[in-house]
Tab-separated table of N, CA and C in Angstrom:
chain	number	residue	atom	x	y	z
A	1	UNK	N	-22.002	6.680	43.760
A	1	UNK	CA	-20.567	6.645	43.701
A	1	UNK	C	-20.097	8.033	43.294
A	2	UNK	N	-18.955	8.230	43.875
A	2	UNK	CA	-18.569	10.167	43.465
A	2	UNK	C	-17.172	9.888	43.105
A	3	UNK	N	-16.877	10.160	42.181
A	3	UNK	CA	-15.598	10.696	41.649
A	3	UNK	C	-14.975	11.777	42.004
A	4	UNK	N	-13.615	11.469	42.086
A	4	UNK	CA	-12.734	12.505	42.497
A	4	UNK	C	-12.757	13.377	41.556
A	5	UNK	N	-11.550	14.737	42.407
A	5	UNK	CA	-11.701	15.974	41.432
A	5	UNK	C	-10.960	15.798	40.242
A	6	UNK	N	-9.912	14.831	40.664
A	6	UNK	CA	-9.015	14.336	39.426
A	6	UNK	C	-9.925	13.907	38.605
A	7	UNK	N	-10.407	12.725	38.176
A	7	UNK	CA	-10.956	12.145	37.927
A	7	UNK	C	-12.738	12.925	36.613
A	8	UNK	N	-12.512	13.922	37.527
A	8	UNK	CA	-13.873	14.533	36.527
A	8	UNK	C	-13.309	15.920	35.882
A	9	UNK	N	-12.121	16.412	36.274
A	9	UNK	CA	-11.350	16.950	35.449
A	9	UNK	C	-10.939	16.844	34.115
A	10	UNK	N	-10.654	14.947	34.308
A	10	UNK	CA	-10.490	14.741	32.824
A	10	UNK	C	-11.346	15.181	31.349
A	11	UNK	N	-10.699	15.430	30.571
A	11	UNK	CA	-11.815	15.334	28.749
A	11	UNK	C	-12.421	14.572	28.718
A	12	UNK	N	-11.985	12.991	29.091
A	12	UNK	CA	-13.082	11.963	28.544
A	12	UNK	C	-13.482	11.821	29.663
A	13	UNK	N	-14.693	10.699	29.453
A	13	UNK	CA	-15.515	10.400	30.001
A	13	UNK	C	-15.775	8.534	29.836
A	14	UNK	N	-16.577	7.959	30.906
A	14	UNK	CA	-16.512	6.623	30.475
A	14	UNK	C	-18.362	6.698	30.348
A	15	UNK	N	-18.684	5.697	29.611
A	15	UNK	CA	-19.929	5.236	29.664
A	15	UNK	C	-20.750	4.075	30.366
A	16	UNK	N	-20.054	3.619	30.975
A	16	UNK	CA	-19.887	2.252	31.468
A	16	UNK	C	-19.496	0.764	30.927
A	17	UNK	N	-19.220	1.161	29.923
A	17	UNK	CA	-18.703	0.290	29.124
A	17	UNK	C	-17.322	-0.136	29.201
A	18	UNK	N	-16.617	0.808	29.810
A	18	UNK	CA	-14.990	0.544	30.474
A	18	UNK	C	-14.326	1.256	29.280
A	19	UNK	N	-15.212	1.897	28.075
A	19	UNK	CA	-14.137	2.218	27.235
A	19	UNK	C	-14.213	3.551	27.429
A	20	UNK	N	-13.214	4.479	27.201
A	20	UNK	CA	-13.580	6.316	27.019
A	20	UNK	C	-13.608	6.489	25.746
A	21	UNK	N	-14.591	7.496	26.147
A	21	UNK	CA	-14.987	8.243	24.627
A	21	UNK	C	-14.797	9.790	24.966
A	22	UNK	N	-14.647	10.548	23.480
A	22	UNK	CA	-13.720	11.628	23.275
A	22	UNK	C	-14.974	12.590	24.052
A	23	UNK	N	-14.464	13.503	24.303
A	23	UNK	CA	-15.618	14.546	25.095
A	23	UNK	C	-16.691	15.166	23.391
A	24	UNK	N	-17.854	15.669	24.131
A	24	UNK	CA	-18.731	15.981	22.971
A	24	UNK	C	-19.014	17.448	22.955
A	25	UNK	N	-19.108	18.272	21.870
A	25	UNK	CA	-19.776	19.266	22.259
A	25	UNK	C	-21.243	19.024	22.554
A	26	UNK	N	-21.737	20.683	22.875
A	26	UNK	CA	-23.415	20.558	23.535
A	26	UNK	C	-24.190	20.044	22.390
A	27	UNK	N	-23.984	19.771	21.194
A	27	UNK	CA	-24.668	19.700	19.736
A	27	UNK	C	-24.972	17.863	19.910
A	28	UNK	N	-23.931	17.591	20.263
A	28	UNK	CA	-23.793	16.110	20.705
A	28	UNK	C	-22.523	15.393	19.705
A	29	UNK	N	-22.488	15.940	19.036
A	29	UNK	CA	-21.441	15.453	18.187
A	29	UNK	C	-20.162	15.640	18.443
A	30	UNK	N	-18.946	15.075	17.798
A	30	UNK	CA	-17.346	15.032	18.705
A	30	UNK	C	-16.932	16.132	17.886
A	31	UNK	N	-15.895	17.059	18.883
A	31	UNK	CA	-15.495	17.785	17.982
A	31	UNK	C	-14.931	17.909	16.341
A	32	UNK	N	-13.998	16.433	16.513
A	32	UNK	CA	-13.301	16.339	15.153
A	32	UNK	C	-14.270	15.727	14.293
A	33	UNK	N	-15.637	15.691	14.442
A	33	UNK	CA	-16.324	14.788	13.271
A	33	UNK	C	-17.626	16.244	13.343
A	34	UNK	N	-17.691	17.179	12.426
A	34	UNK	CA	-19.486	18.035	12.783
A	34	UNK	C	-20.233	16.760	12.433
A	35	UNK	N	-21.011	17.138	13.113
A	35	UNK	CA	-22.173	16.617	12.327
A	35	UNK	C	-22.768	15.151	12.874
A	36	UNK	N	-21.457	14.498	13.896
A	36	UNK	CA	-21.813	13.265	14.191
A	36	UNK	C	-20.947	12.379	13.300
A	37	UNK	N	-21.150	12.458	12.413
A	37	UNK	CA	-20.691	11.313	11.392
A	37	UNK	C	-18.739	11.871	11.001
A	38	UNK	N	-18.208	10.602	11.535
A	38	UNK	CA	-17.020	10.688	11.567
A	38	UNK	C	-16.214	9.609	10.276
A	39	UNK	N	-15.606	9.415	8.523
A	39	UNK	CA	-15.265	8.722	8.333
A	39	UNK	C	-13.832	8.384	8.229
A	40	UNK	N	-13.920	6.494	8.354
A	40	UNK	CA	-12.979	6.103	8.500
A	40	UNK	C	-12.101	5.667	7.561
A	41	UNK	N	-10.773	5.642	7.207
A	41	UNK	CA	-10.029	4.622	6.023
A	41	UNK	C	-9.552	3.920	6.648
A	42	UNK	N	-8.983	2.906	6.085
A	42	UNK	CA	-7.858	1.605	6.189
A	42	UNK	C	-7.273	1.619	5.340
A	43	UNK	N	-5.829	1.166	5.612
A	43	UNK	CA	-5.002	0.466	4.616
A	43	UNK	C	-4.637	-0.533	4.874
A	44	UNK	N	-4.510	-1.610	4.084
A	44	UNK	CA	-3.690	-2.887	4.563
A	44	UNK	C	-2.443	-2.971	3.908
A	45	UNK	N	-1.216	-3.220	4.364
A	45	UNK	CA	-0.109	-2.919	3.157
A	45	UNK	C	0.635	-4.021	3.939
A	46	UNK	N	2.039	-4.267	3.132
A	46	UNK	CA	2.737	-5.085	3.718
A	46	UNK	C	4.040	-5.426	2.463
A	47	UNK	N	4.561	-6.180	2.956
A	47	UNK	CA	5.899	-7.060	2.241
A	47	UNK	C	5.848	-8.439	1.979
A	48	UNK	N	5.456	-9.276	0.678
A	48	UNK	CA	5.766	-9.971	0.471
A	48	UNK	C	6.946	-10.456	-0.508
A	49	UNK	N	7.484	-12.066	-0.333
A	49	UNK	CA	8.440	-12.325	-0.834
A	49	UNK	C	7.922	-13.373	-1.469
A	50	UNK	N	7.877	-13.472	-2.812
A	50	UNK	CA	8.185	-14.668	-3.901
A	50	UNK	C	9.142	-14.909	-4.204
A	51	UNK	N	9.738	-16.500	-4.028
A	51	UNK	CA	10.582	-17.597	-4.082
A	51	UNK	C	10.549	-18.035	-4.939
A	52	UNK	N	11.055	-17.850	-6.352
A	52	UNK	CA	11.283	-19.005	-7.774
A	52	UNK	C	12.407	-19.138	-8.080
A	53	UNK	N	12.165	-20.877	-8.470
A	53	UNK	CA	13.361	-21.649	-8.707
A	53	UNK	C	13.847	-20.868	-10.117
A	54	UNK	N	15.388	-20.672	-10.209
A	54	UNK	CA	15.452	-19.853	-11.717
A	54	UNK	C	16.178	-21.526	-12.176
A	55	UNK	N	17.226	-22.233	-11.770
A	55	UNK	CA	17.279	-23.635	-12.350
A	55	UNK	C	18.407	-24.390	-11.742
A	56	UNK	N	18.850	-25.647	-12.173
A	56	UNK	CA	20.378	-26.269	-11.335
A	56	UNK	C	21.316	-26.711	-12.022
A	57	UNK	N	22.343	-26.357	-11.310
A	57	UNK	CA	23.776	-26.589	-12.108
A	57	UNK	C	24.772	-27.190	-10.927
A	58	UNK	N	25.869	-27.811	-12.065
A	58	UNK	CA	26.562	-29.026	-11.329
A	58	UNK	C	28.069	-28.048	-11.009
A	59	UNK	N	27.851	-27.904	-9.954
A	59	UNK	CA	29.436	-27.176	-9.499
A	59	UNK	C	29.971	-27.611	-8.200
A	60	UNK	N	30.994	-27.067	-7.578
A	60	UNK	CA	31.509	-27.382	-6.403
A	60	UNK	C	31.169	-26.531	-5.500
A	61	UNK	N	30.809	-27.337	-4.248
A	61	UNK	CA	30.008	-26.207	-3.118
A	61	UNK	C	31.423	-25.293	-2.460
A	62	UNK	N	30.474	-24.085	-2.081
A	62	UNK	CA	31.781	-23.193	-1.179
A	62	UNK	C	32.051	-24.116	-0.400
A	63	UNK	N	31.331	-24.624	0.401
A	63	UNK	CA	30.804	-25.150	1.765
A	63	UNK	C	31.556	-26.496	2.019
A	64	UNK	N	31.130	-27.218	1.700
A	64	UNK	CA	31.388	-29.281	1.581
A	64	UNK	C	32.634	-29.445	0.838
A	65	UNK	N	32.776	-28.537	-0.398
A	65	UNK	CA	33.857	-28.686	-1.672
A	65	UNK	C	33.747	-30.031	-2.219
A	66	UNK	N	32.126	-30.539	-2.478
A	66	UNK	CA	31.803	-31.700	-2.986
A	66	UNK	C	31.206	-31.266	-4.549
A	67	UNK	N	31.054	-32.013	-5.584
A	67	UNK	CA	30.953	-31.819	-6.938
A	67	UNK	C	29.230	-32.203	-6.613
A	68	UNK	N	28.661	-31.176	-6.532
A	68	UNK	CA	26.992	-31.720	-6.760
A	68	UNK	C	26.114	-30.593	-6.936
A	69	UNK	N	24.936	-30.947	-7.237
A	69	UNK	CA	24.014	-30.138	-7.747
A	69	UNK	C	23.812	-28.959	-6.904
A	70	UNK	N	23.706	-27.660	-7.421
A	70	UNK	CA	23.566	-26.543	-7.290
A	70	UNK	C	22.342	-25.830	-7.308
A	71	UNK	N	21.267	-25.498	-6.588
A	71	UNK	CA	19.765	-25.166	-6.582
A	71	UNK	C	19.738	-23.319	-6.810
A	72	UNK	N	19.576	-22.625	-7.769
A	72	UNK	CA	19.711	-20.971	-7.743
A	72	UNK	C	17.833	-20.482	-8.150
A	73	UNK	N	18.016	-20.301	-6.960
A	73	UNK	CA	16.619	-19.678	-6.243
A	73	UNK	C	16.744	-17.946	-6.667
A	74	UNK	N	15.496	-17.341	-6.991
A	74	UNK	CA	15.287	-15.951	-6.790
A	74	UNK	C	14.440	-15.136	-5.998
A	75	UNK	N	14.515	-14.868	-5.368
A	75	UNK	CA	13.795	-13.712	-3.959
A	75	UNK	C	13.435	-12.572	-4.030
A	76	UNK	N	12.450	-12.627	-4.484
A	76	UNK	CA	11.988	-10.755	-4.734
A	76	UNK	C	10.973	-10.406	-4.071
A	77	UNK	N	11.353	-9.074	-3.408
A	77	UNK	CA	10.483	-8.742	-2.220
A	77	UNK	C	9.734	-7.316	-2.592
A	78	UNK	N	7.964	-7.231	-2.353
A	78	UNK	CA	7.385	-6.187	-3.300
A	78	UNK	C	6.675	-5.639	-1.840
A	79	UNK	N	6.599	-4.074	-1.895
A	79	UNK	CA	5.730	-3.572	-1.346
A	79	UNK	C	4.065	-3.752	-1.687
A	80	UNK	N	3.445	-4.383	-1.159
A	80	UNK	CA	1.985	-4.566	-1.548
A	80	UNK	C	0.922	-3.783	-0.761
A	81	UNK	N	-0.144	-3.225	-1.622
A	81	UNK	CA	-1.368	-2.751	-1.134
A	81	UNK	C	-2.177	-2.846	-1.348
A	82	UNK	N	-3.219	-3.759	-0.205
A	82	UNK	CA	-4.873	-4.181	-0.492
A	82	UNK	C	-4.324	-5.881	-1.422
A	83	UNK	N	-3.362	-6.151	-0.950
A	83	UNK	CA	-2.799	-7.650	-1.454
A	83	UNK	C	-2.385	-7.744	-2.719
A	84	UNK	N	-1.920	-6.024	-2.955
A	84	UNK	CA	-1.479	-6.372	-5.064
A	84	UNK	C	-0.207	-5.787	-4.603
A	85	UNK	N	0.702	-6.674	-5.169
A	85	UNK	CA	1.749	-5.826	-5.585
A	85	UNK	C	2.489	-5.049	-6.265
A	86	UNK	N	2.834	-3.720	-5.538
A	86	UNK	CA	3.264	-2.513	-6.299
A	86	UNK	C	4.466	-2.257	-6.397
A	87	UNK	N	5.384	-1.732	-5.612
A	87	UNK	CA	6.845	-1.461	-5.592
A	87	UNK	C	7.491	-2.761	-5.100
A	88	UNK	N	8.731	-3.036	-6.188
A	88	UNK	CA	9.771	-4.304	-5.960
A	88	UNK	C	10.463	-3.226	-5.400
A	89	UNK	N	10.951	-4.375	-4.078
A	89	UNK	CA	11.783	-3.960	-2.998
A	89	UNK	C	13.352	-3.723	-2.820
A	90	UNK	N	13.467	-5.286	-3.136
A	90	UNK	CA	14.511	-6.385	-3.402
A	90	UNK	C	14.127	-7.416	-3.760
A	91	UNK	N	15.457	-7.807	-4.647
A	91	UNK	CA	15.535	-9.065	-5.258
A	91	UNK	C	17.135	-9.667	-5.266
A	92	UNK	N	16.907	-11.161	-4.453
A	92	UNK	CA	18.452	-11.419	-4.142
A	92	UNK	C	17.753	-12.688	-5.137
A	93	UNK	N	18.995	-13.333	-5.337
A	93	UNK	CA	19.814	-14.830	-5.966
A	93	UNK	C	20.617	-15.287	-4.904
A	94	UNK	N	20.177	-16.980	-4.715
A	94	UNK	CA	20.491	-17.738	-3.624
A	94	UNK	C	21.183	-18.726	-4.397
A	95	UNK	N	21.970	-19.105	-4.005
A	95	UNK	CA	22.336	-20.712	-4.442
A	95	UNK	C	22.385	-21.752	-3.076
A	96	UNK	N	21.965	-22.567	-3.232
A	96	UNK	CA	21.822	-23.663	-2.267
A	96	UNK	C	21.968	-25.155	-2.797
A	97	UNK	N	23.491	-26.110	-1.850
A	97	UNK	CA	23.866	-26.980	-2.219
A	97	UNK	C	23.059	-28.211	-1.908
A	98	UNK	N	22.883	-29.275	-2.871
A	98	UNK	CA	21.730	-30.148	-2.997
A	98	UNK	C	22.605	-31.047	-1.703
A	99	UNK	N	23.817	-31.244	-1.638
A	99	UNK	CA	24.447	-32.245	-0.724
A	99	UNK	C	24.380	-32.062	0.909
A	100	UNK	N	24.566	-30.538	1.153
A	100	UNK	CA	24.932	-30.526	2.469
A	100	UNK	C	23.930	-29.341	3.219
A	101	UNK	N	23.462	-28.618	1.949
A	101	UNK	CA	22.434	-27.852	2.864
A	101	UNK	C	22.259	-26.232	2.684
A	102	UNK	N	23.909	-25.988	2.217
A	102	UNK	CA	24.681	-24.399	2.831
A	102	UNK	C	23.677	-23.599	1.480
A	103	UNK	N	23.486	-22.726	2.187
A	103	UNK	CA	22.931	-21.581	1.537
A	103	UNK	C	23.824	-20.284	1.288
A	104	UNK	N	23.942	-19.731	0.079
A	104	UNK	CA	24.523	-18.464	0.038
A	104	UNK	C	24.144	-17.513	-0.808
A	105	UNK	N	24.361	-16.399	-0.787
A	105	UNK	CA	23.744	-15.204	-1.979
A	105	UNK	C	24.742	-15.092	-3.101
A	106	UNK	N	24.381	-15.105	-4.176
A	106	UNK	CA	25.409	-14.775	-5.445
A	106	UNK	C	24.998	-13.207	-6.288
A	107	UNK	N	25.331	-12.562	-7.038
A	107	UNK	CA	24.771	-11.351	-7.552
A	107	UNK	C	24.388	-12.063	-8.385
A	108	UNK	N	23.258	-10.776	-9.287
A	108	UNK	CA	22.690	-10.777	-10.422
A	108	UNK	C	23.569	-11.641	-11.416
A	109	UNK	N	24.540	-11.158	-11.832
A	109	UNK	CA	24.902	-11.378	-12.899
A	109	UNK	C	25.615	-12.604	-12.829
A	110	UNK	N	26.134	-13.277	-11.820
A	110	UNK	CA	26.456	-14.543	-11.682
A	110	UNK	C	25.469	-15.419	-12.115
A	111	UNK	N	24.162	-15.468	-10.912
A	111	UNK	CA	22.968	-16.157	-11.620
A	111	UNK	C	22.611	-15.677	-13.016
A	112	UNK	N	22.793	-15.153	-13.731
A	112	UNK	CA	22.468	-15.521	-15.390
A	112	UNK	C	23.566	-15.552	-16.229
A	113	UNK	N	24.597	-15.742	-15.293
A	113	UNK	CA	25.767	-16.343	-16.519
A	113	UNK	C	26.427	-17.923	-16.239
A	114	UNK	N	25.249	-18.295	-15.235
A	114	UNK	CA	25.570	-19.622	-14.652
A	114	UNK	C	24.366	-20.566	-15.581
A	115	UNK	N	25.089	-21.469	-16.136
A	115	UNK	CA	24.593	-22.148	-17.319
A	115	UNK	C	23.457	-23.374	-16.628
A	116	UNK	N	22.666	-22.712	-16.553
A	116	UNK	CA	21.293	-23.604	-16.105
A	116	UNK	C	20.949	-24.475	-17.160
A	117	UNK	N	20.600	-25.399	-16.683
A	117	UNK	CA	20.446	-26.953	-17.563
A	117	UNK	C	19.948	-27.999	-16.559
């Protein structure tokens, strides 16, 4: 089988394996690694969010404008690396009505001057 001129022009090369690999010098080793031995890192990082109940209170929904229990949730979202978390992201306060469903955000300082019981 003969390859075109395009084709063998290219840097890489295939092995038959269907994958390309980086061209080598005459030493045999890839340029960006002497020696052969090339190492690798990883990171695994990501965003998680923990959900705790902070407690419930009896008020009137925005939503329904029914007199019932009040659910105030806290949401804090941390940059994590290698599954620990390091930098807090954000952190919202939810309130959510036990009757009808509606969810909404309140600030900080609402949720801790709202008399949980």
């Amino acid at each position: 089988m003969t390859l075109s001129t395009r084709q063998a022009e290219r840097p890489t090369r295939h092995d038959g394996s269907g994958v390309q690999r980086s061209k080598r010098t005459p030493s045999g080793g890839d340029k960006r690694c002497p020696g052969g031995y090339c190492p690798a890192m990883f990171f695994i990082f990501g965003l998680r969010t923990k959900v705790s109940q902070s407690g419930v209170v009896q008020q009137v929904c925005r939503n329904c404008r029914n007199h019932a229990a009040q659910v105030i949730t806290r949401r804090s979202t941390k940059f994590s690396l290698f599954f620990i978390p390091i930098i807090p992201i954000r952190t919202r306060y939810m309130q959510q009505c036990t009757f009808c469903g509606a969810q909404y955000e309140i600030s900080r300082s609402d949720a801790q001057r709202l008399p949980v019981g």
